[in-house]
């Protein structure tokens, strides 16, 4: 990743939209299955809070106001609403404006990846009925769009149960991704890298999501430009994607090895070093408006790419299907102890 891109990531905050990037092939529609609704969470919309005592930002003294702007809440809370959703294999927050997740979290372990009760052949892409109808992404939004329905938490990480795998096929776990050269190639290699971390760490947590970053136009000014797919246009196409990795040593209060990667939503050559996409976690936080490790003390933080060699293992799609874990990343430090009971 260029220094300019890293600087852009570090300087922007909570951007929305996406860049238009052509993909080489589109997805085909699958049968829609009925799945149970899962609870959504957000700020209350039905209660009317009491009128606050107005306080000027220029003065520490409260004033008596003749108006009550918060009285609007008696008619409903405008938002934004964060649709917090938990499934057997994911925890996520959905962005109603872009029809994409803001972030999706997962947890993988050597045990979870060794289980093979889920079969991808029995899973289907489905719309998430927990998202209000007018805000959710739909299967037809992706038809003939030129983009893949790109998993944020990959199905291969949830083979421990069929229900767990099925939940990764909710469209609330998807974003439009370029297919050839990205979703089916470099991005898949990054997902494989995350799985192989479980050979060296007893517990790995990963947060994945989209970014919408500006780029410099011919007039020298930075702008966010994005494509929106669907008919009518509904779903934003992200310009970039991030993964924030927490590799835990398994001890209570133990060390956590951290890394953050930001990849452009476009074809990437397989000979590109993974470390070219390594960025400070703070850069992802500024670009996304999110916080990832605010409760993790500095003394427990380690740099993942100083503990192991951060590199991808390039394999063709058919080979990845045969062996989803592959060879463990090469360590640059002594092995960590197993998880404590």
Short mmCIF file of N, CA, C and O in Angstrom, two decimals, residues 257-328:
data_model
loop_
_atom_site.label_atom_id
_atom_site.label_comp_id
_atom_site.label_asym_id
_atom_site.label_seq_id
_atom_site.Cartn_x
_atom_site.Cartn_y
_atom_site.Cartn_z
N UNK A 257 -1.74 -10.25 20.22
CA UNK A 257 -0.98 -9.80 19.05
C UNK A 257 -1.95 -9.19 18.05
O UNK A 257 -2.91 -9.83 17.63
N UNK A 258 -1.69 -7.94 17.66
CA UNK A 258 -2.62 -7.18 16.84
C UNK A 258 -2.04 -6.89 15.46
O UNK A 258 -0.84 -6.72 15.29
N UNK A 259 -2.94 -6.82 14.50
CA UNK A 259 -2.57 -6.38 13.15
C UNK A 259 -3.81 -5.87 12.45
O UNK A 259 -4.92 -6.34 12.70
N UNK A 260 -3.62 -4.90 11.57
CA UNK A 260 -4.72 -4.37 10.76
C UNK A 260 -4.25 -4.29 9.32
O UNK A 260 -3.14 -3.83 9.04
N UNK A 261 -5.11 -4.75 8.41
CA UNK A 261 -4.81 -4.72 6.99
C UNK A 261 -5.94 -4.00 6.26
O UNK A 261 -7.11 -4.20 6.56
N UNK A 262 -5.58 -3.17 5.29
CA UNK A 262 -6.55 -2.48 4.44
C UNK A 262 -6.20 -2.79 2.99
O UNK A 262 -5.09 -2.52 2.54
N UNK A 263 -7.18 -3.36 2.26
CA UNK A 263 -6.97 -3.76 0.87
C UNK A 263 -7.96 -3.03 -0.03
O UNK A 263 -9.13 -2.88 0.33
N UNK A 264 -7.51 -2.59 -1.20
CA UNK A 264 -8.44 -1.97 -2.15
C UNK A 264 -9.35 -3.01 -2.78
O UNK A 264 -8.95 -4.16 -2.98
N UNK A 265 -10.56 -2.61 -3.08
CA UNK A 265 -11.54 -3.50 -3.71
C UNK A 265 -11.30 -3.54 -5.22
O UNK A 265 -12.07 -3.00 -6.01
N UNK A 266 -10.21 -4.19 -5.58
CA UNK A 266 -9.83 -4.31 -6.98
C UNK A 266 -8.85 -5.47 -7.11
O UNK A 266 -8.32 -5.96 -6.09
N UNK A 267 -8.59 -5.94 -8.32
CA UNK A 267 -7.65 -7.06 -8.47
C UNK A 267 -6.28 -6.71 -7.90
O UNK A 267 -5.77 -5.60 -8.08
N UNK A 268 -5.69 -7.67 -7.17
CA UNK A 268 -4.38 -7.51 -6.56
C UNK A 268 -3.52 -8.69 -7.00
O UNK A 268 -3.94 -9.85 -6.92
N UNK A 269 -2.33 -8.41 -7.46
CA UNK A 269 -1.42 -9.46 -7.90
C UNK A 269 -1.03 -10.34 -6.71
O UNK A 269 -0.77 -9.85 -5.61
N UNK A 270 -0.97 -11.64 -6.94
CA UNK A 270 -0.67 -12.57 -5.86
C UNK A 270 0.76 -12.45 -5.34
O UNK A 270 1.07 -12.93 -4.25
N UNK A 271 1.63 -11.79 -6.10
CA UNK A 271 3.00 -11.61 -5.63
C UNK A 271 3.17 -10.34 -4.78
O UNK A 271 4.27 -10.01 -4.36
N UNK A 272 2.07 -9.66 -4.52
CA UNK A 272 2.12 -8.46 -3.68
C UNK A 272 2.27 -8.89 -2.23
O UNK A 272 1.47 -9.68 -1.71
N UNK A 273 3.28 -8.39 -1.51
CA UNK A 273 3.46 -8.79 -0.10
C UNK A 273 2.28 -8.34 0.75
O UNK A 273 1.77 -7.23 0.60
N UNK A 274 1.85 -9.21 1.65
CA UNK A 274 0.75 -8.86 2.54
C UNK A 274 1.10 -7.65 3.40
O UNK A 274 0.21 -6.83 3.71
N UNK A 275 2.35 -7.52 3.77
CA UNK A 275 2.75 -6.41 4.63
C UNK A 275 2.61 -5.05 3.94
O UNK A 275 2.63 -4.01 4.61
N UNK A 276 2.45 -5.05 2.62
CA UNK A 276 2.19 -3.78 1.93
C UNK A 276 0.85 -3.19 2.33
O UNK A 276 0.61 -2.00 2.14
N UNK A 277 -0.03 -4.03 2.89
CA UNK A 277 -1.37 -3.59 3.28
C UNK A 277 -1.52 -3.44 4.79
O UNK A 277 -2.60 -3.18 5.28
N UNK A 278 -0.41 -3.60 5.50
CA UNK A 278 -0.41 -3.45 6.94
C UNK A 278 -0.48 -1.97 7.32
O UNK A 278 0.29 -1.16 6.82
N UNK A 279 -1.41 -1.62 8.19
CA UNK A 279 -1.57 -0.23 8.63
C UNK A 279 -1.77 -0.22 10.14
O UNK A 279 -2.15 -1.23 10.74
N UNK A 280 -1.54 0.92 10.80
CA UNK A 280 -1.85 1.01 12.23
C UNK A 280 -3.35 0.85 12.46
O UNK A 280 -4.17 1.32 11.65
N UNK A 281 -3.72 0.21 13.56
CA UNK A 281 -5.14 0.08 13.88
C UNK A 281 -5.79 1.45 13.98
O UNK A 281 -6.94 1.65 13.59
N UNK A 282 -5.04 2.43 14.49
CA UNK A 282 -5.59 3.78 14.63
C UNK A 282 -6.00 4.36 13.29
O UNK A 282 -6.94 5.16 13.21
N UNK A 283 -5.31 3.97 12.23
CA UNK A 283 -5.67 4.46 10.90
C UNK A 283 -7.03 3.92 10.46
O UNK A 283 -7.84 4.64 9.88
N UNK A 284 -7.28 2.64 10.76
CA UNK A 284 -8.59 2.06 10.43
C UNK A 284 -9.67 2.71 11.27
O UNK A 284 -10.78 2.98 10.80
N UNK A 285 -9.36 2.99 12.53
CA UNK A 285 -10.34 3.64 13.40
C UNK A 285 -10.73 5.01 12.87
O UNK A 285 -11.92 5.37 12.84
N UNK A 286 -9.75 5.79 12.45
CA UNK A 286 -10.04 7.13 11.93
C UNK A 286 -10.83 7.07 10.63
O UNK A 286 -11.71 7.90 10.38
N UNK A 287 -10.55 6.08 9.80
CA UNK A 287 -11.23 5.97 8.52
C UNK A 287 -12.65 5.44 8.66
O UNK A 287 -13.53 5.78 7.87
N UNK A 288 -12.89 4.62 9.68
CA UNK A 288 -14.19 3.97 9.84
C UNK A 288 -15.08 4.63 10.88
O UNK A 288 -16.29 4.42 10.89
N UNK A 289 -14.47 5.41 11.79
CA UNK A 289 -15.24 5.96 12.90
C UNK A 289 -15.49 4.95 14.00
O UNK A 289 -16.33 5.17 14.87
N UNK A 290 -14.76 3.84 13.98
CA UNK A 290 -14.94 2.77 14.96
C UNK A 290 -13.74 2.71 15.90
O UNK A 290 -12.69 3.29 15.62
N UNK A 291 -13.90 1.99 17.01
CA UNK A 291 -12.79 1.74 17.92
C UNK A 291 -12.70 0.23 18.15
O UNK A 291 -13.72 -0.42 18.37
N UNK A 292 -11.50 -0.31 18.13
CA UNK A 292 -11.33 -1.75 18.16
C UNK A 292 -10.66 -2.29 19.43
O UNK A 292 -10.86 -3.44 19.77
N UNK A 293 -9.84 -1.52 20.08
CA UNK A 293 -9.09 -2.06 21.22
C UNK A 293 -9.00 -1.03 22.34
O UNK A 293 -7.98 -0.95 23.02
N UNK A 294 -10.06 -0.29 22.57
CA UNK A 294 -10.01 0.80 23.56
C UNK A 294 -9.83 0.28 24.99
O UNK A 294 -9.37 1.01 25.86
N UNK A 295 -10.21 -0.99 25.24
CA UNK A 295 -10.09 -1.55 26.58
C UNK A 295 -8.88 -2.46 26.74
O UNK A 295 -8.72 -3.09 27.79
N UNK A 296 -8.05 -2.54 25.72
CA UNK A 296 -6.85 -3.38 25.79
C UNK A 296 -5.65 -2.53 26.20
O UNK A 296 -5.22 -1.66 25.44
N UNK A 297 -5.09 -2.76 27.39
CA UNK A 297 -3.96 -1.96 27.86
C UNK A 297 -2.75 -2.09 26.94
O UNK A 297 -2.52 -3.14 26.34
N UNK A 298 -1.99 -1.02 26.86
CA UNK A 298 -0.81 -1.01 26.00
C UNK A 298 0.17 -2.12 26.36
O UNK A 298 0.81 -2.70 25.49
N UNK A 299 0.30 -2.42 27.67
CA UNK A 299 1.29 -3.42 28.08
C UNK A 299 0.94 -4.83 27.64
O UNK A 299 1.78 -5.72 27.65
N UNK A 300 -0.32 -5.05 27.21
CA UNK A 300 -0.72 -6.38 26.73
C UNK A 300 -0.69 -6.47 25.20
O UNK A 300 -0.94 -7.54 24.66
N UNK A 301 -0.40 -5.38 24.54
CA UNK A 301 -0.43 -5.36 23.08
C UNK A 301 0.91 -5.79 22.49
O UNK A 301 1.96 -5.33 22.91
N UNK A 302 0.83 -6.68 21.51
CA UNK A 302 2.00 -7.12 20.77
C UNK A 302 1.72 -6.87 19.28
O UNK A 302 0.56 -6.78 18.86
N UNK A 303 2.78 -6.78 18.49
CA UNK A 303 2.62 -6.60 17.05
C UNK A 303 2.67 -7.97 16.38
O UNK A 303 3.70 -8.65 16.43
N UNK A 304 1.56 -8.36 15.76
CA UNK A 304 1.45 -9.69 15.18
C UNK A 304 2.56 -9.98 14.19
O UNK A 304 3.15 -11.06 14.20
N UNK A 305 2.86 -9.02 13.33
CA UNK A 305 3.83 -9.26 12.26
C UNK A 305 5.27 -9.22 12.75
O UNK A 305 6.20 -9.40 11.96
N UNK A 306 5.46 -8.99 14.06
CA UNK A 306 6.76 -9.19 14.68
C UNK A 306 6.81 -10.54 15.38
O UNK A 306 7.90 -11.02 15.73
N UNK A 307 5.65 -11.16 15.59
CA UNK A 307 5.57 -12.48 16.21
C UNK A 307 5.65 -13.60 15.17
O UNK A 307 6.25 -14.65 15.43
N UNK A 308 5.03 -13.36 14.03
CA UNK A 308 5.05 -14.34 12.95
C UNK A 308 5.34 -13.61 11.63
O UNK A 308 5.30 -12.38 11.57
N UNK A 309 5.60 -14.38 10.60
CA UNK A 309 5.78 -13.80 9.28
C UNK A 309 4.41 -13.62 8.63
O UNK A 309 3.69 -14.58 8.38
N UNK A 310 4.04 -12.37 8.39
CA UNK A 310 2.74 -12.08 7.78
C UNK A 310 2.87 -12.19 6.26
O UNK A 310 3.39 -11.28 5.60
N UNK A 311 2.40 -13.29 5.72
CA UNK A 311 2.48 -13.52 4.28
C UNK A 311 1.36 -14.45 3.87
O UNK A 311 0.86 -15.26 4.67
N UNK A 312 0.95 -14.34 2.63
CA UNK A 312 -0.11 -15.21 2.12
C UNK A 312 0.49 -16.47 1.51
O UNK A 312 1.66 -16.50 1.14
N UNK A 313 -0.32 -17.49 1.44
CA UNK A 313 0.03 -18.73 0.77
C UNK A 313 -0.87 -18.84 -0.44
O UNK A 313 -2.08 -19.03 -0.31
N UNK A 314 -0.30 -18.69 -1.63
CA UNK A 314 -1.10 -18.63 -2.86
C UNK A 314 -1.43 -20.03 -3.32
O UNK A 314 -0.55 -20.86 -3.55
N UNK A 315 -2.73 -20.28 -3.43
CA UNK A 315 -3.20 -21.55 -3.96
C UNK A 315 -4.42 -21.29 -4.83
O UNK A 315 -5.14 -20.31 -4.63
N UNK A 316 -4.64 -22.17 -5.77
CA UNK A 316 -5.82 -22.03 -6.62
C UNK A 316 -7.07 -22.39 -5.83
O UNK A 316 -7.02 -23.06 -4.80
N UNK A 317 -8.20 -21.92 -6.32
CA UNK A 317 -9.46 -22.09 -5.60
C UNK A 317 -9.75 -23.56 -5.29
O UNK A 317 -10.12 -23.90 -4.17
N UNK A 318 -9.55 -24.45 -6.25
CA UNK A 318 -9.85 -25.86 -6.03
C UNK A 318 -8.98 -26.44 -4.92
O UNK A 318 -9.43 -27.24 -4.10
N UNK A 319 -7.72 -26.00 -4.86
CA UNK A 319 -6.83 -26.49 -3.82
C UNK A 319 -7.25 -25.97 -2.45
O UNK A 319 -7.15 -26.68 -1.45
N UNK A 320 -7.73 -24.73 -2.39
CA UNK A 320 -8.18 -24.17 -1.12
C UNK A 320 -9.37 -24.95 -0.58
O UNK A 320 -9.52 -25.13 0.62
N UNK A 321 -10.24 -25.41 -1.47
CA UNK A 321 -11.41 -26.15 -1.04
C UNK A 321 -11.01 -27.50 -0.41
O UNK A 321 -11.67 -27.99 0.48
N UNK A 322 -9.92 -28.07 -0.89
CA UNK A 322 -9.47 -29.36 -0.36
C UNK A 322 -8.83 -29.21 1.01
O UNK A 322 -8.94 -30.07 1.87
N UNK A 323 -8.11 -28.11 1.22
CA UNK A 323 -7.38 -27.92 2.47
C UNK A 323 -7.48 -26.47 2.87
O UNK A 323 -6.68 -25.64 2.46
N UNK A 324 -8.49 -26.15 3.66
CA UNK A 324 -8.80 -24.75 3.96
C UNK A 324 -7.82 -24.13 4.94
O UNK A 324 -7.74 -22.91 5.04
N UNK A 325 -7.09 -24.93 5.70
CA UNK A 325 -6.17 -24.34 6.66
C UNK A 325 -4.76 -24.17 6.08
O UNK A 325 -4.16 -23.13 6.21
N UNK A 326 -4.25 -25.19 5.47
CA UNK A 326 -2.94 -25.07 4.86
C UNK A 326 -1.81 -25.04 5.87
O UNK A 326 -1.95 -25.38 7.04
N UNK A 327 -0.68 -24.60 5.42
CA UNK A 327 0.52 -24.54 6.24
C UNK A 327 0.50 -23.34 7.17
O UNK A 327 0.08 -22.26 6.80
N UNK A 328 0.97 -23.55 8.39
CA UNK A 328 0.98 -22.46 9.36
C UNK A 328 1.96 -21.38 8.94
O UNK A 328 2.99 -21.66 8.32
#
